[in-house]
Amino acid sequence: MAVAVAASLSSFTLRAQDECATATPIVLGVNGPFDSTGSTLSAPAWTCGSGAAGDVWYSFTMPSIGGLLTIDTEGSVMSDTVLEVFDACGGTLVGCDDDSGTGFLSSLSFTAAGGVTYFARVHGWGGSFGVHNVNVGLVSPDECSGAIPVIAGVNGPFSNVGATTSAPGAACSTINSDLWFVFTASVTGQMTVFSDTAGAGSITDTVMEVWDSCGGTLLACDDDGGTGLYSQIVLPITQGTSYFIRCGDFGTAVNQGLFNLTVSESAVGIQNEECVSAVALALGANGPSSNTGATLSLPSWPCGFGINGDVWYSYTTTVCGDLVIDTLGSSFDTVLEVFTGGCGALVSVGCNDDISFPSFPESSVTVNGVAPGQQYLVRVAGYNGANGSINLNVAETVVFVNDDCAGAIPVALGMNGPFNNLCATNSPETWPCGLGGNDVWFSFQANLTAPHTFRTCGGNYDSVIQLFDGACGTLVSLGCNDDSSVGPCSTPLPNRQSSVTASLTNGVTYLVRVGGFNGLRGSFPLEILLGNGAGSITMTTPSLCTVAGLDLSFAGSPTIGSSVTSTMSGHTGIPFSILTLGTSVAPFPTCPCVTFAGPGANWVFGSALTLTVPADASFLGLPVQAQGVDLLGTPAACNDFGLASAFTDIYTILIN
């Protein structure tokens, strides 16, 4: 009788975990031995294995940090087990396994959420019962060595409650309580990974990094590149390569909670290989992106070496001041160039290979004097064909120094600028012409006593210009002009340009201001010429002894201190040029059908002749006659001393 009672009590005890609600708690490590003898079959129906006659239940509660959880039946006496895991009693099936363990034993591994209780049930294959173990293993993602595998799509929720901060610190921000994940690329192309909310109890500000291995090379770092204050990283990937993702809370104050991690990959080529597909940059840190697989674009690079592929970006300025773009944090030796103008009219404003080699092989370009709304195009390449992950950092500094007389910036003879008055205000000095306003200031020191011309030809708005002698506060106006009536500045509305001429004294510094008619704004060059700006080159006497195609063309500026080059085209014999001072013309003695300037002519053999004008005011207004001769050419137009010849038209070069 006593034995029967004992047997009955024993059977009751063994069947205590016969249902999920009475599952036996288990812990990390080896649990057991347990015995399924006498158990009954519970619901729901088994999804793998066969012949289940009875099963037993166990429960395991995850710590606050999730991780890779493994439950198995290794070490069981029962030789063939079947194992299932659920996320709750009556909940979702996590997985079912028959023979993934040793021999015919069972094993399941999966990413488990922190704080969740999982329920495992075991039965013997083919209706068998017996003694078995239920073992639990957990790899924590608190360090890279325990990185949780993630897949393309939404992963999580994950919890960093209880996590510590890994070393080293984040490269782009301050991180704490980080977790590690690993993603293996199935394509060669591009990966995007971002963190976001997982609902109630989520952290709201993350920092993320991607590494090529545990303790390896940092590929990318981001603080707030995603939605709100969440992180997002885009980087090139190679099929079959594993990428280690570190994600944690921002800052030094511990703020732990839930988050999701979404990964996508695409087998796409480089999208911004050409200027027309430039990727827009934002103020601050941008990237990472990549030049891997990119081809070489035009125009040719003026700096760097061995470049065989580049990528393009664009940035639109928001301040008046200076713009700095650099590639600090990139994974290779970069080359950087910045342009103004559109893709079909690029103007390079800076190119840099190394900030300081070998310490800083990254690149940096500074553009001074930018204004709001100006677009700059940026391209990045690798020195000697290098490629990899690109970080682009954009910084703006508010600087506007020449808004008033005291901040005048120096300019020199020739072309200066382009400048703009986009951020300028009205100076206290009243404009005597053109309702001028929103002006900027310049200073110029004359190095010759002579007339000087200051003009804004080529600007994109209706400008006004004024020239001063004296110092700020005691200025004396030497001239003011709204719309130039002659020369290259006499353009029609709406972009009428300005020109002012005055006699200056060697060694004296003068002040110039440029504004807009009625306060208009825009950009302009400031060209400073010796003379009055009225120099010209015109055909004044047609030749009576010429042949088709024989003519002179001119390059340069007919101003004092400058030069003009004449080039003869269409000659077939021996070319030479004739230059003489004055305006008189007379028949050539041996070829009366030709007229040429009178005595004092200079004959110079060659098809090209350069006239250099001294920087001397006495040359102002001087006319120079120019004509070309084709001697012994075929066909000829006359005989010069018995030699077949032809003569071009006569041109008058008027020195301004």
CSV table of N, CA and C in Angstrom, one decimal, residues 481-545:
chain,number,residue,atom,x,y,z
A,481,ASN,N,28.9,106.6,-61.0
A,481,ASN,CA,28.2,106.2,-62.3
A,481,ASN,C,27.2,105.1,-62.0
A,482,ASP,N,26.0,105.2,-62.6
A,482,ASP,CA,25.0,104.2,-62.6
A,482,ASP,C,25.1,103.3,-63.8
A,483,ASP,N,24.8,103.9,-65.0
A,483,ASP,CA,24.8,103.1,-66.2
A,483,ASP,C,25.9,103.6,-67.2
A,484,SER,N,26.9,102.8,-67.5
A,484,SER,CA,27.9,103.2,-68.5
A,484,SER,C,27.2,103.3,-69.8
A,485,SER,N,27.6,104.4,-70.6
A,485,SER,CA,27.0,104.6,-71.9
A,485,SER,C,27.9,104.1,-73.0
A,486,VAL,N,29.2,103.8,-72.7
A,486,VAL,CA,30.1,103.3,-73.8
A,486,VAL,C,30.8,102.1,-73.3
A,487,GLY,N,31.4,101.3,-74.2
A,487,GLY,CA,32.3,100.2,-73.8
A,487,GLY,C,31.5,99.0,-73.4
A,488,PRO,N,32.2,98.0,-72.9
A,488,PRO,CA,31.5,96.7,-72.6
A,488,PRO,C,30.5,96.8,-71.5
A,489,CYS,N,30.5,97.9,-70.7
A,489,CYS,CA,29.6,98.0,-69.6
A,489,CYS,C,28.2,98.5,-70.0
A,490,SER,N,28.1,99.0,-71.3
A,490,SER,CA,26.9,99.6,-71.8
A,490,SER,C,25.9,98.5,-72.2
A,491,THR,N,25.5,97.7,-71.3
A,491,THR,CA,24.6,96.6,-71.6
A,491,THR,C,23.1,97.0,-71.4
A,492,PRO,N,22.2,96.4,-72.0
A,492,PRO,CA,20.8,96.8,-71.8
A,492,PRO,C,20.2,96.4,-70.5
A,493,LEU,N,19.1,96.9,-70.1
A,493,LEU,CA,18.4,96.4,-68.9
A,493,LEU,C,18.1,94.9,-69.0
A,494,PRO,N,18.1,94.2,-67.9
A,494,PRO,CA,18.1,94.7,-66.5
A,494,PRO,C,19.5,94.7,-65.9
A,495,ASN,N,20.5,94.4,-66.6
A,495,ASN,CA,21.8,94.2,-66.0
A,495,ASN,C,22.8,95.3,-66.4
A,496,ARG,N,22.3,96.6,-66.4
A,496,ARG,CA,23.2,97.7,-66.8
A,496,ARG,C,24.4,97.8,-65.8
A,497,GLN,N,25.6,97.9,-66.3
A,497,GLN,CA,26.8,97.9,-65.5
A,497,GLN,C,27.4,99.3,-65.4
A,498,SER,N,28.4,99.5,-64.6
A,498,SER,CA,28.8,100.8,-64.2
A,498,SER,C,30.3,100.9,-64.5
A,499,SER,N,30.8,102.2,-64.8
A,499,SER,CA,32.2,102.5,-65.0
A,499,SER,C,32.5,103.9,-64.6
A,500,VAL,N,33.6,104.1,-63.9
A,500,VAL,CA,34.0,105.4,-63.5
A,500,VAL,C,35.5,105.6,-63.7
A,501,THR,N,35.9,106.7,-64.2
A,501,THR,CA,37.3,107.0,-64.6
A,501,THR,C,37.7,108.3,-63.9
A,502,ALA,N,38.9,108.3,-63.3
A,502,ALA,CA,39.5,109.5,-62.7
A,502,ALA,C,41.0,109.4,-62.7
A,503,SER,N,41.6,110.6,-62.7
A,503,SER,CA,43.1,110.6,-62.6
A,503,SER,C,43.6,110.4,-61.2
A,504,LEU,N,44.4,109.4,-61.1
A,504,LEU,CA,44.9,109.0,-59.7
A,504,LEU,C,46.4,109.3,-59.6
A,505,THR,N,46.9,109.4,-58.4
A,505,THR,CA,48.3,109.8,-58.1
A,505,THR,C,49.0,108.6,-57.6
A,506,ASN,N,50.2,108.4,-58.1
A,506,ASN,CA,51.0,107.3,-57.7
A,506,ASN,C,51.2,107.3,-56.2
A,507,GLY,N,51.0,106.1,-55.6
A,507,GLY,CA,51.2,105.9,-54.2
A,507,GLY,C,50.1,106.2,-53.3
A,508,VAL,N,49.0,106.8,-53.8
A,508,VAL,CA,47.8,107.2,-53.0
A,508,VAL,C,46.8,106.0,-53.0
A,509,THR,N,46.2,105.8,-51.9
A,509,THR,CA,45.2,104.8,-51.8
A,509,THR,C,43.8,105.4,-51.9
A,510,TYR,N,43.0,104.8,-52.7
A,510,TYR,CA,41.6,105.3,-53.0
A,510,TYR,C,40.6,104.3,-52.6
A,511,LEU,N,39.4,104.7,-52.3
A,511,LEU,CA,38.3,103.8,-51.9
A,511,LEU,C,37.2,103.8,-53.0
A,512,VAL,N,36.7,102.5,-53.1
A,512,VAL,CA,35.7,102.3,-54.2
A,512,VAL,C,34.5,101.6,-53.5
A,513,ARG,N,33.3,102.0,-53.8
A,513,ARG,CA,32.2,101.2,-53.3
A,513,ARG,C,31.3,100.8,-54.5
A,514,VAL,N,30.7,99.6,-54.4
A,514,VAL,CA,29.8,99.1,-55.4
A,514,VAL,C,28.5,98.7,-54.8
A,515,GLY,N,27.4,99.2,-55.3
A,515,GLY,CA,26.1,98.9,-54.8
A,515,GLY,C,25.2,98.5,-55.9
A,516,GLY,N,23.9,98.6,-55.6
A,516,GLY,CA,22.9,98.2,-56.6
A,516,GLY,C,21.9,99.4,-56.8
A,517,PHE,N,21.5,99.6,-58.1
A,517,PHE,CA,20.5,100.6,-58.4
A,517,PHE,C,19.3,100.3,-57.5
A,518,ASN,N,18.9,101.4,-56.8
A,518,ASN,CA,17.7,101.2,-55.9
A,518,ASN,C,17.9,100.1,-54.9
A,519,GLY,N,19.1,99.7,-54.6
A,519,GLY,CA,19.4,98.7,-53.6
A,519,GLY,C,19.4,97.3,-54.2
A,520,LEU,N,19.4,97.1,-55.5
A,520,LEU,CA,19.4,95.7,-56.1
A,520,LEU,C,20.6,95.0,-55.6
A,521,ARG,N,20.5,93.6,-55.6
A,521,ARG,CA,21.6,92.8,-55.2
A,521,ARG,C,22.0,91.8,-56.3
A,522,GLY,N,23.3,91.4,-56.3
A,522,GLY,CA,23.8,90.4,-57.3
A,522,GLY,C,25.3,90.3,-57.1
A,523,SER,N,25.9,89.7,-58.1
A,523,SER,CA,27.3,89.5,-58.1
A,523,SER,C,27.9,90.2,-59.3
A,524,PHE,N,29.2,90.5,-59.1
A,524,PHE,CA,29.9,91.4,-60.1
A,524,PHE,C,31.4,91.2,-60.0
A,525,PRO,N,32.1,91.4,-61.1
A,525,PRO,CA,33.6,91.5,-61.1
A,525,PRO,C,33.9,93.0,-60.9
A,526,LEU,N,35.1,93.3,-60.4
A,526,LEU,CA,35.6,94.7,-60.4
A,526,LEU,C,36.9,94.7,-61.1
A,527,GLU,N,36.8,95.3,-62.3
A,527,GLU,CA,38.0,95.4,-63.2
A,527,GLU,C,38.6,96.8,-63.1
A,528,ILE,N,39.9,96.9,-62.9
A,528,ILE,CA,40.6,98.1,-62.8
A,528,ILE,C,41.6,98.2,-64.0
A,529,LEU,N,41.5,99.3,-64.8
A,529,LEU,CA,42.3,99.5,-66.0
A,529,LEU,C,43.0,100.8,-65.9
A,530,LEU,N,44.3,100.8,-66.4
A,530,LEU,CA,44.9,102.1,-66.6
A,530,LEU,C,44.3,102.8,-67.8
A,531,GLY,N,44.1,104.1,-67.7
A,531,GLY,CA,43.4,104.8,-68.9
A,531,GLY,C,42.0,105.0,-68.6
A,532,ASN,N,41.3,105.3,-69.7
A,532,ASN,CA,39.9,105.7,-69.6
A,532,ASN,C,38.9,104.6,-70.0
A,533,GLY,N,39.4,103.4,-70.4
A,533,GLY,CA,38.6,102.3,-70.8
A,533,GLY,C,38.0,102.5,-72.2
A,534,ALA,N,38.4,103.5,-72.9
A,534,ALA,CA,37.8,103.7,-74.3
A,534,ALA,C,38.8,103.2,-75.4
A,535,GLY,N,39.8,102.4,-75.1
A,535,GLY,CA,40.6,101.9,-76.1
A,535,GLY,C,39.9,101.0,-77.1
A,536,SER,N,40.3,101.0,-78.3
A,536,SER,CA,39.6,100.2,-79.4
A,536,SER,C,40.5,99.7,-80.4
A,537,ILE,N,40.1,98.7,-81.2
A,537,ILE,CA,40.8,98.2,-82.4
A,537,ILE,C,39.7,98.1,-83.5
A,538,THR,N,39.9,98.9,-84.5
A,538,THR,CA,38.9,99.0,-85.6
A,538,THR,C,39.6,99.0,-86.9
A,539,MET,N,38.9,98.4,-87.9
A,539,MET,CA,39.4,98.4,-89.3
A,539,MET,C,39.0,99.8,-89.9
A,540,THR,N,40.0,100.6,-90.2
A,540,THR,CA,39.8,102.0,-90.7
A,540,THR,C,40.0,102.2,-92.2
A,541,THR,N,40.9,101.3,-92.8
A,541,THR,CA,41.2,101.5,-94.2
A,541,THR,C,41.2,100.2,-94.9
A,542,PRO,N,40.2,100.0,-95.8
A,542,PRO,CA,40.2,98.7,-96.5
A,542,PRO,C,41.4,98.6,-97.5
A,543,SER,N,41.9,97.4,-97.7
A,543,SER,CA,43.0,97.2,-98.6
A,543,SER,C,42.5,97.1,-100.0
A,544,LEU,N,43.3,97.7,-101.0
A,544,LEU,CA,43.0,97.6,-102.4
A,544,LEU,C,43.7,96.5,-103.0
A,545,CYS,N,44.6,95.8,-102.3
A,545,CYS,CA,45.4,94.7,-102.9
A,545,CYS,C,45.4,93.6,-101.9
